[in-house]
GROMACS .gro file of C-alpha atoms in nm:
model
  244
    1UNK     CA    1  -0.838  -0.026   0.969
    2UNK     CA    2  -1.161  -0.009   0.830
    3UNK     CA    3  -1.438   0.131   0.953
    4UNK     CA    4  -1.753  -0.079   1.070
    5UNK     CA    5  -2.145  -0.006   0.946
    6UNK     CA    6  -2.308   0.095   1.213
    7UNK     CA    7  -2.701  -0.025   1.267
    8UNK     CA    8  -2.942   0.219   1.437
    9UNK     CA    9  -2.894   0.008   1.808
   10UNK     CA   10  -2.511   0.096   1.787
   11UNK     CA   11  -2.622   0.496   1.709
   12UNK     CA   12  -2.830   0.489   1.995
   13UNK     CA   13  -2.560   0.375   2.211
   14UNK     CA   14  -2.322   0.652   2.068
   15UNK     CA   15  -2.665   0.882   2.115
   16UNK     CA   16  -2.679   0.778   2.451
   17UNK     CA   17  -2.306   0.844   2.583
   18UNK     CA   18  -2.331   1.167   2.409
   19UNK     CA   19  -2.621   1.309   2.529
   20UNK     CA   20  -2.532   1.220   2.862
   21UNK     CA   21  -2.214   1.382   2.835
   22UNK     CA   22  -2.411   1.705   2.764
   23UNK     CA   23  -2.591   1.711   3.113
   24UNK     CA   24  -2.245   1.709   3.314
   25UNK     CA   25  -2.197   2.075   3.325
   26UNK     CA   26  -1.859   2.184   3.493
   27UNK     CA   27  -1.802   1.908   3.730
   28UNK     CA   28  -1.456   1.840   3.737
   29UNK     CA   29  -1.546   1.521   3.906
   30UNK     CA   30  -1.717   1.384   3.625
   31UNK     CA   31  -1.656   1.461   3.307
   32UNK     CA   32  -1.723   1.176   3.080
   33UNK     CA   33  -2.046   0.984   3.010
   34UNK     CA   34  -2.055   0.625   2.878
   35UNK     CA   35  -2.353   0.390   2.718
   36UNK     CA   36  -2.366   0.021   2.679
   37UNK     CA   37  -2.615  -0.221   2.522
   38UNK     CA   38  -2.654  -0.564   2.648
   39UNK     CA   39  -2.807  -0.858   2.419
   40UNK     CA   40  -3.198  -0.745   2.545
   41UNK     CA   41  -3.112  -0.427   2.404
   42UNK     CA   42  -3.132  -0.207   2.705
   43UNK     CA   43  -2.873   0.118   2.726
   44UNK     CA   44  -2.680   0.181   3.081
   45UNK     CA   45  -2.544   0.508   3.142
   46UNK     CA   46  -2.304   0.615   3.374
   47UNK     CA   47  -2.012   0.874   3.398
   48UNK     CA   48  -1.662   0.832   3.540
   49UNK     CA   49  -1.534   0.938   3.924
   50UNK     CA   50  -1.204   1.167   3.873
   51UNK     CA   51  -0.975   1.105   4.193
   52UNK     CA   52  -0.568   1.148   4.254
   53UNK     CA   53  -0.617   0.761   4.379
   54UNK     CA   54  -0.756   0.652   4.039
   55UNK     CA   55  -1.145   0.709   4.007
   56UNK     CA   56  -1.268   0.444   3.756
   57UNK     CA   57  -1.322   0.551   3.393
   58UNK     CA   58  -1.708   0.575   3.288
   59UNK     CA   59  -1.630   0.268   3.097
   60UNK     CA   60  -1.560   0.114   3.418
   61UNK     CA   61  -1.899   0.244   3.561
   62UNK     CA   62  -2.105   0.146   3.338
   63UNK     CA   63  -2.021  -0.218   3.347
   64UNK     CA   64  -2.105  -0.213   3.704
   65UNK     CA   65  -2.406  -0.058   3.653
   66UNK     CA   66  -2.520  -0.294   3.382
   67UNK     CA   67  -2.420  -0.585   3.585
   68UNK     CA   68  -2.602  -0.442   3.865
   69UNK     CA   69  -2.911  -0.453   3.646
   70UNK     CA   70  -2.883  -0.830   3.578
   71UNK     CA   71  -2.753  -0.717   3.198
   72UNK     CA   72  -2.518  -1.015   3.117
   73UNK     CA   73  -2.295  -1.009   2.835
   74UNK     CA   74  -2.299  -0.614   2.670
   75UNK     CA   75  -2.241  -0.586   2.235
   76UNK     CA   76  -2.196  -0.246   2.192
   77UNK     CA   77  -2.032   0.055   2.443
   78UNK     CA   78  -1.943   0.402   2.395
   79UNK     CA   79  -1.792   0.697   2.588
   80UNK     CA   80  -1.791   1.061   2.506
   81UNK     CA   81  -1.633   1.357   2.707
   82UNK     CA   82  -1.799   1.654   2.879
   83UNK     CA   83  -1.740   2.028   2.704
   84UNK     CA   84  -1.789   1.899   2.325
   85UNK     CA   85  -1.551   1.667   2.321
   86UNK     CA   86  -1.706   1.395   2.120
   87UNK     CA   87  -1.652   1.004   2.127
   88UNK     CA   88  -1.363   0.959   2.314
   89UNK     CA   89  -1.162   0.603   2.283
   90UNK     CA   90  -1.133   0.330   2.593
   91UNK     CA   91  -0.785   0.385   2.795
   92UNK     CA   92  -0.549   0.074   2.752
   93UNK     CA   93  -0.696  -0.026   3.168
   94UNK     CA   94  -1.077   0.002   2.976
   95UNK     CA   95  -1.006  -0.155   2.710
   96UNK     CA   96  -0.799  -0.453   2.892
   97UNK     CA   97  -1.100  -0.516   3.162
   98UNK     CA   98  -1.345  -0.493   2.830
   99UNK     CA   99  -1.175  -0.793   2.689
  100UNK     CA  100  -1.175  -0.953   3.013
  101UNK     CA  101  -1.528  -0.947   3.103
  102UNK     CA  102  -1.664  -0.907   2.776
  103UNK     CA  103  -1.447  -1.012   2.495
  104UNK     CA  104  -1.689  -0.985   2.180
  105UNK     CA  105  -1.800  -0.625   2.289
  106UNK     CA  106  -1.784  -0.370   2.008
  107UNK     CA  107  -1.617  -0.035   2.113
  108UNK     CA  108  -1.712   0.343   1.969
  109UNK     CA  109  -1.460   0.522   1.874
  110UNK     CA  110  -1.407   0.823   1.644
  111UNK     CA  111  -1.221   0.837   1.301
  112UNK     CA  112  -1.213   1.098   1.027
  113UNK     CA  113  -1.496   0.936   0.874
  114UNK     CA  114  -1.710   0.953   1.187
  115UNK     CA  115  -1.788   0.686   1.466
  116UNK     CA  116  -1.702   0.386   1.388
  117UNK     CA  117  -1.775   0.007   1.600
  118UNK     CA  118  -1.440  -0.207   1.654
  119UNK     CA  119  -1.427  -0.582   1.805
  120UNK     CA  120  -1.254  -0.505   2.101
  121UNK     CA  121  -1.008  -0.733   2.036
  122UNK     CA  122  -0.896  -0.506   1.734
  123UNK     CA  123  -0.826  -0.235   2.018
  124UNK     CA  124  -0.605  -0.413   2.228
  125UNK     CA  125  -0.417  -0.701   1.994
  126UNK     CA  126  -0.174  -0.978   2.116
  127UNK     CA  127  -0.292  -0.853   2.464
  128UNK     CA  128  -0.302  -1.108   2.781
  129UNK     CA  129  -0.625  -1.284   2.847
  130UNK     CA  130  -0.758  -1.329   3.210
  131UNK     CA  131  -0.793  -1.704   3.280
  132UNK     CA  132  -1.039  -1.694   3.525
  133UNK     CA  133  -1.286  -1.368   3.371
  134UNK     CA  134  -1.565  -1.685   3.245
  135UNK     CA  135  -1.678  -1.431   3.031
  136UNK     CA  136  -2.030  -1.540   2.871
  137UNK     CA  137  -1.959  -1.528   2.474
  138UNK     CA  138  -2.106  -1.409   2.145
  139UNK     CA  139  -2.155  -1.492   1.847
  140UNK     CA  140  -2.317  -1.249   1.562
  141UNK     CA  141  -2.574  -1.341   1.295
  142UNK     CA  142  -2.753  -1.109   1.013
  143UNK     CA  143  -3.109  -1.117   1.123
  144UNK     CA  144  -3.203  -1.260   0.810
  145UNK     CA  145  -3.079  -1.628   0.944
  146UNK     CA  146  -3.294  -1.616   1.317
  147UNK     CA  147  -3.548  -1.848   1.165
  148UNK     CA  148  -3.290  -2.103   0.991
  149UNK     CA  149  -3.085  -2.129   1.286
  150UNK     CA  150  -3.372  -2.112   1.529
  151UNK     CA  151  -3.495  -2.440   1.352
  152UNK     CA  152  -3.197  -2.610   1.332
  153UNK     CA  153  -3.186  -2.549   0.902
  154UNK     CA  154  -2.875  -2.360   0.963
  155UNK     CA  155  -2.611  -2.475   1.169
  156UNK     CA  156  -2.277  -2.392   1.036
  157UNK     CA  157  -2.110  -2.015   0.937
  158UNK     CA  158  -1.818  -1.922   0.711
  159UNK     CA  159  -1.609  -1.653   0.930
  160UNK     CA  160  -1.326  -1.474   0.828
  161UNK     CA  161  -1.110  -1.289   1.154
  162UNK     CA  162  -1.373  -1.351   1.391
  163UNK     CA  163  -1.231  -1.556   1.693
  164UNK     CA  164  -1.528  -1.776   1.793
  165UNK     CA  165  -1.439  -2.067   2.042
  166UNK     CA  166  -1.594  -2.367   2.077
  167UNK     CA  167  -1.877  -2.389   2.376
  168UNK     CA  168  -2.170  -2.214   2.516
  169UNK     CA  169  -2.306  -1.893   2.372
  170UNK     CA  170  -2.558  -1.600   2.279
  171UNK     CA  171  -2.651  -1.585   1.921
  172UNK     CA  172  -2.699  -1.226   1.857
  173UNK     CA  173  -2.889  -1.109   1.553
  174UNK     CA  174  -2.801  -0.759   1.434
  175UNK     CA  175  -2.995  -0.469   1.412
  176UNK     CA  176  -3.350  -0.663   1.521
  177UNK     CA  177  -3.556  -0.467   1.643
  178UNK     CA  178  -3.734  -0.715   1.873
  179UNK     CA  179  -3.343  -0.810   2.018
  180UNK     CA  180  -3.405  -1.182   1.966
  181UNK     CA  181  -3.121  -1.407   2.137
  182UNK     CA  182  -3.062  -1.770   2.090
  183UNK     CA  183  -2.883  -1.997   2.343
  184UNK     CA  184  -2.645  -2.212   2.177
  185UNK     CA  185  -2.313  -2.419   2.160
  186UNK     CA  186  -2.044  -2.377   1.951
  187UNK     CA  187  -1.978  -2.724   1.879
  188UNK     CA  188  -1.656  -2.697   1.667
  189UNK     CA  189  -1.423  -2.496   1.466
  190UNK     CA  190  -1.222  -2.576   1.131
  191UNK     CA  191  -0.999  -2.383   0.950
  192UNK     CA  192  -0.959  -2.363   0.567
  193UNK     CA  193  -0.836  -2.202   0.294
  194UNK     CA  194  -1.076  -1.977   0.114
  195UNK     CA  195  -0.945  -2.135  -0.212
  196UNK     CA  196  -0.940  -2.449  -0.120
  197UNK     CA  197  -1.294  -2.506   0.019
  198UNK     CA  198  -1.505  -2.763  -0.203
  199UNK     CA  199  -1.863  -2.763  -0.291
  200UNK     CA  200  -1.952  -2.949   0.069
  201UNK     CA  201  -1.859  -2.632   0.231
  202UNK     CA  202  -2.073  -2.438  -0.009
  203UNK     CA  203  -2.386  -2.657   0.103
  204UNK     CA  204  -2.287  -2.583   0.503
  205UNK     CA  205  -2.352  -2.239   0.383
  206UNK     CA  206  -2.635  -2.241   0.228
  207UNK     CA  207  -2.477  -2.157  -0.104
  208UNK     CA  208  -2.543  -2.317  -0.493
  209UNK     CA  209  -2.182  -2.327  -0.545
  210UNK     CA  210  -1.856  -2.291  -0.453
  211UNK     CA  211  -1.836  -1.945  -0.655
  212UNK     CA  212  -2.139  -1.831  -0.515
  213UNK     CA  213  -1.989  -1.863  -0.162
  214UNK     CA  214  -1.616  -1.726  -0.212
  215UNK     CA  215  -1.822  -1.424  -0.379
  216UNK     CA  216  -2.067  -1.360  -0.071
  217UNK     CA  217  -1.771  -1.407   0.176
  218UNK     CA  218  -1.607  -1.099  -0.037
  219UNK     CA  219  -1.894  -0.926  -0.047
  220UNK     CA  220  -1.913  -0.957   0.317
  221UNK     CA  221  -1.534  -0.884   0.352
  222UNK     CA  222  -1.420  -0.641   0.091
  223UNK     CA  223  -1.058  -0.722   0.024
  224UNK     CA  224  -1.071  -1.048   0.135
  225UNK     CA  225  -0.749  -1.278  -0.018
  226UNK     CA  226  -0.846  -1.527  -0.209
  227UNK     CA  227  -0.614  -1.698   0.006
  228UNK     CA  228  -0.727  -1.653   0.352
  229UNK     CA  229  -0.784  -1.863   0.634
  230UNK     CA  230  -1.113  -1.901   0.722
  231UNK     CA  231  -1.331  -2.100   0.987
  232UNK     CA  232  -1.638  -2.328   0.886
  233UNK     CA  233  -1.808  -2.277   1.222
  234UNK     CA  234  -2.065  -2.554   1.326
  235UNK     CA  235  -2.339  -2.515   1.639
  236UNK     CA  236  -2.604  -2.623   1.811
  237UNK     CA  237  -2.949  -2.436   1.935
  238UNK     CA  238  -3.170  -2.510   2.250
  239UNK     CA  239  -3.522  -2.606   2.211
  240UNK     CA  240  -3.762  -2.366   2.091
  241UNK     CA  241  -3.934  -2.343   2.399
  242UNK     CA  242  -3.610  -2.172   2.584
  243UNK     CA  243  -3.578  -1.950   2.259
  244UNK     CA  244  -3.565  -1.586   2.406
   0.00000   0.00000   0.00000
C-alpha cells in the first residue's frame, strides 16, 4: 500500500496524539492518547479507559468528545501509546465504528517509512456497513479549486478509488489554512474507462485535452492503469451566502 503525503493539519493531529501520550505517566488505566480533526480544523484529545469489562479505546473517546463539542464529521485521527510507543493502529472494533460514523475519515498509522494517512476504508475492506450510522459525508478538493467550485466554474471531478456517493456533503479543501468548507450535493456518479474517456470529459475537468487529463490523473495517481475505472463526479454548491 502506498503511503499518503501528509499536509501540516494531519502532522498536527499525529503531534497532538503524541504529545498527549507523553503526559500519561504510569497509569495503567490509561495508556493511550488519541487526536482528531474535524472539518473547522479543531484537534480533540482524549485517552482510552482500560477495564476487564472492555474500557473503550481512545479512538472511541475521542469521538465522543468531539461530538460532545458540536464537531460533526472528523478528516483526520490518530492514536499513539503511553511509554514511547509511537503511532499505534485502530483495533478492528475502532476501526469498524470509524467507518460507521465517519466513513471518509483518514487514519494514522505507522509504516517503515514513517506515519502515514489511510482512507479508512483501506483499513477495514469488504467490511459490513451500518445502515442506520447517517454518517454526514466528505468529499476532498486541492485548495487550489475553492474559488472554481465556490462559484459554480467547477462542478465535476475525475476520481480514481475514491467511493463518493451521490447526496449531501462537506467539500473539504486540503491543507487550507483558513479550513474553508463548502456545503454541497453530490448530484451523480459515472463510471468510465480511463482510456476510453473523450475530449467532453477533458472539458468537465478543466483540461485542454484528453492527454492533458489522463496525464494529470497519473500524476495524481502514480501507477494508475491506463485502463482503470474511474468516476466523472458531478455536484452542486449552496449559495455563497451559506459558504462557511
Amino acid at each position: 500500500m502506498v503511503s499518503m503525503k501528509l499536509f501540516d493539519s494531519e502532522r498536527r493531529v499525529i503531534e497532538a496524539a503524541e504529545r498527549l501520550a507523553t503526559a500519561l505517566g504510569s497509569d495503567p488505566n490509561h495508556t493511550v492518547a488519541a487526536a482528531a480533526m474535524d472539518t473547522a480544523g479543531r484537534i480533540h484529545e482524549a485517552v482510552n479507559v482500560y477495564h476487564f469489562t472492555g474500557g473503550p479505546c481512545a479512538e472511541l473517546v475521542v469521538l465522543g468528545a468531539a461530538a460532545a463539542a458540536g464537531a460533526g464529521p472528523l478528516v483526520t485521527i490518530a492514536a499513539a501509546g503511553d511509554q514511547g510507543r509511537g503511532l499505534v493502529p485502530p483495533c478492528g472494533r475502532c476501526r469498524q465504528a470509524l467507518l460507521d460514523l465517519h466513513p471518509d475519515i483518514f487514519v494514522a498509522v505507522p509504516t517503515d517509512d514513517g506515519p502515514a494517512l489511510r482512507p479508512i476504508r483501506k483499513l477495514l475492506p469488504d467490511t459490513y456497513f451500518f445502515p442506520d450510522a447517517d454518517a454526514r459525508r466528505i468529499v476532498r478538493f486541492n485548495k487550489r479549486y475553492y474559488e472554481a467550485i465556490a462559484t459554480a466554474r467547477k462542478t465535476s471531478t475525475i476520481r480514481y478509488d475514491d467511493q463518493i456517493a451521490p447526496g449531501p456533503a462537506i467539500f473539504l479543501f486540503e491543507d487550507d489554512e483558513a479550513h474553508r468548507t463548502l456545503n454541497g450535493t453530490v448530484t451523480g456518479v459515472e463510471h468510465h474507462r480511463l482510456d476510453r474517456l473523450t475530449a467532453a470529459h477533458a472539458r468537465l475537468d478543466d483540461s485542454t485535452s484528453i492527454d492533458q487529463l489522463r496525464k494529470g490523473l497519473q500524476s495524481h495517481y502514480p501507477g494508475l492503469p491506463s485502463d482503470a475505472e474511474v468516476d466523472i463526479v458531478r455536484f452542486t454548491v449552496e449559495a455563497p451566502d451559506v459558504v462557511q
